[in-house]
Amino acid sequence: MSILPDSRYEKIHTGSAIETKRLQIILEEKGIPSILRDDNESAKLAGYALGSPDQSRLLVDKEHLVKAKHIVAATLEDFKTNALTDDELNSLSQEESQSTPIKTITRNTTEKKKPGVSPGRLIFYVLFLLYSLWRLSPLLKGEELPILRIIISGALSIFCIYMLISYFTNKK
């Protein structure tokens, strides 16, 4: 049964992604090229999840089909006969947890330094503060200024003053 019409590849196995990938590795070790088609993984990469994770397909070139089917059948039988039972897995995990001490990882808790303000930025703040105050200087002479100019220049002045104060108070 071919997945694509006029394709030279034939599906020989459908199963979990782990099992199918293992079969692909075994076939490649025997010199049989194969393709792993996992629609679920493709859907995830495309941005939507669709399909079942146990529907990975292994495709083999029709030229190697008979040999690949025999290898896959023998490998699957080997998987079934040599599989560990739940009791064996539990005993192995308990033995391993008793024999292997758990390592604790300690990290240095030194305080990370925040990157400081560069001297160039400090000069920029000073010059920008002077420019903003110069834009507001006609108010001292009693002239009228547009409200937007007062708001913007005032906000920039406050921001520059804040940055300069924080620079000099946090410097160690």
Coordinates of C-alpha atoms in Angstrom, one line a residue:
M1 CA 0.0 0.0 0.0
S2 CA 1.6 3.2 -1.2
I3 CA 1.0 6.5 0.6
L4 CA 1.6 8.6 -2.5
P5 CA 0.6 7.4 -6.0
D6 CA 3.5 6.6 -8.2
S7 CA 5.9 6.7 -5.2
R8 CA 8.9 4.5 -5.0
Y9 CA 8.4 4.2 -1.2
E10 CA 6.2 1.8 0.6
K11 CA 4.9 1.9 4.2
I12 CA 6.2 -1.0 6.2
H13 CA 5.4 0.0 9.8
T14 CA 3.2 2.4 11.7
G15 CA 3.8 2.9 15.4
S16 CA 5.1 5.2 18.1
A17 CA 7.8 7.8 17.1
I18 CA 10.4 6.1 19.4
E19 CA 9.8 2.6 18.0
T20 CA 9.7 3.8 14.4
K21 CA 12.9 5.8 14.8
R22 CA 14.6 2.8 16.4
L23 CA 13.5 0.7 13.4
Q24 CA 14.8 3.3 11.0
I25 CA 18.2 3.3 12.7
I26 CA 18.4 -0.6 12.5
L27 CA 17.4 -0.5 8.8
E28 CA 20.1 2.2 8.0
E29 CA 22.7 0.0 9.9
K30 CA 21.8 -2.8 7.4
G31 CA 22.2 -0.4 4.5
I32 CA 18.5 0.1 3.7
P33 CA 17.5 3.7 3.2
S34 CA 14.2 4.7 4.8
I35 CA 12.0 7.7 5.5
L36 CA 10.3 8.5 8.7
R37 CA 7.0 10.3 8.2
D38 CA 5.5 11.7 11.4
D39 CA 2.4 13.8 10.7
N40 CA 2.0 14.7 14.3
E41 CA 5.5 16.3 14.5
S42 CA 4.9 18.0 11.2
A43 CA 1.7 19.5 12.5
K44 CA 3.4 20.8 15.6
L45 CA 6.1 22.4 13.6
A46 CA 3.5 24.0 11.4
G47 CA 1.8 25.5 14.4
Y48 CA -1.1 23.3 15.1
A49 CA -1.3 19.9 16.8
L50 CA -3.2 17.3 14.8
G51 CA -3.0 13.6 14.8
S52 CA -1.8 10.9 17.2
P53 CA 1.7 10.6 18.5
D54 CA 1.5 6.8 17.8
Q55 CA 1.1 7.2 14.1
S56 CA 4.7 7.6 12.8
R57 CA 5.2 5.8 9.6
L58 CA 8.3 4.1 8.3
L59 CA 8.7 4.1 4.5
V60 CA 11.2 2.0 2.5
D61 CA 12.2 2.1 -1.1
K62 CA 10.4 -0.7 -3.0
E63 CA 13.7 -2.1 -4.1
H64 CA 14.5 -3.1 -0.5
L65 CA 10.9 -3.8 0.6
V66 CA 11.1 -7.6 1.2
K67 CA 14.4 -7.4 3.1
A68 CA 13.2 -4.5 5.2
K69 CA 9.9 -6.3 6.1
H70 CA 11.9 -9.3 7.4
I71 CA 14.2 -7.1 9.4
V72 CA 11.3 -5.1 10.9
A73 CA 9.3 -8.2 11.8
A74 CA 12.4 -9.8 13.5
T75 CA 13.1 -6.6 15.3
L76 CA 9.6 -6.2 16.5
E77 CA 9.5 -9.8 17.8
D78 CA 12.8 -9.1 19.5
F79 CA 11.3 -6.0 21.1
K80 CA 8.4 -8.1 22.5
T81 CA 10.5 -11.0 23.8
N82 CA 13.2 -8.9 25.4
A83 CA 10.9 -6.3 26.9
L84 CA 11.2 -5.7 30.7
T85 CA 8.1 -6.2 32.8
D86 CA 6.9 -3.4 35.2
D87 CA 8.3 -5.3 38.2
E88 CA 11.7 -5.5 36.6
L89 CA 11.7 -1.8 35.7
N90 CA 10.7 -0.9 39.3
S91 CA 13.4 -3.1 40.8
L92 CA 16.0 -1.6 38.4
S93 CA 15.0 2.0 39.3
Q94 CA 15.1 1.2 43.0
E95 CA 18.6 -0.4 42.7
E96 CA 19.8 2.6 40.7
S97 CA 18.4 5.1 43.1
Q98 CA 20.0 3.3 46.1
S99 CA 23.4 3.0 44.4
T100 CA 23.6 6.5 42.9
P101 CA 23.7 9.3 45.4
I102 CA 21.8 12.4 44.4
K103 CA 24.1 15.3 43.6
T104 CA 23.1 18.7 44.8
I105 CA 24.0 21.6 42.7
T106 CA 24.9 24.8 44.5
R107 CA 25.1 28.1 42.7
N108 CA 26.9 31.2 43.7
T109 CA 24.4 33.6 45.1
T110 CA 26.6 36.6 44.5
E111 CA 24.5 39.6 43.5
K112 CA 24.6 40.3 39.8
K113 CA 25.8 43.7 38.9
K114 CA 23.5 45.8 36.8
P115 CA 25.3 47.2 33.8
G116 CA 26.1 50.8 34.6
V117 CA 25.4 53.9 32.6
S118 CA 28.2 54.6 30.2
P119 CA 29.9 58.0 30.3
G120 CA 28.6 58.7 26.8
R121 CA 25.0 58.2 28.0
L122 CA 25.7 60.4 31.1
I123 CA 26.9 63.2 28.8
F124 CA 23.7 62.7 26.7
Y125 CA 21.5 63.0 29.7
V126 CA 23.2 66.2 30.8
L127 CA 23.0 67.8 27.4
F128 CA 19.4 66.7 26.9
L129 CA 18.5 68.2 30.3
L130 CA 20.1 71.5 29.4
Y131 CA 18.3 71.5 26.0
S132 CA 14.9 70.8 27.6
L133 CA 15.5 73.5 30.2
W134 CA 16.5 75.9 27.4
R135 CA 13.3 75.1 25.6
L136 CA 11.4 76.1 28.8
S137 CA 13.4 79.2 29.5
P138 CA 10.9 81.6 27.8
L139 CA 8.5 80.8 30.6
L140 CA 10.9 82.6 33.0
K141 CA 10.6 85.8 30.9
G142 CA 6.8 85.7 31.1
E143 CA 6.2 84.5 27.5
E144 CA 3.6 82.0 26.6
L145 CA 4.5 78.6 25.2
P146 CA 2.4 75.9 23.6
I147 CA 1.1 73.4 26.2
L148 CA 2.5 70.4 24.3
R149 CA 6.0 72.0 24.3
I150 CA 5.8 72.5 28.1
I151 CA 4.6 68.9 28.7
I152 CA 7.2 67.3 26.5
S153 CA 10.2 69.4 27.7
G154 CA 9.1 69.1 31.3
A155 CA 8.8 65.3 31.0
L156 CA 12.2 65.0 29.4
S157 CA 13.7 67.2 32.0
I158 CA 12.2 65.1 34.8
F159 CA 13.4 61.9 33.1
C160 CA 17.0 63.2 32.7
I161 CA 17.1 64.4 36.3
Y162 CA 15.9 61.0 37.5
M163 CA 18.5 59.2 35.4
L164 CA 21.3 61.5 36.7
I165 CA 20.2 61.1 40.3
S166 CA 20.0 57.3 40.0
Y167 CA 23.5 57.3 38.3
F168 CA 25.2 59.2 41.1
T169 CA 23.3 57.5 44.0
N170 CA 23.9 53.9 42.8
K171 CA 27.5 54.4 41.9
K172 CA 29.9 52.5 44.2

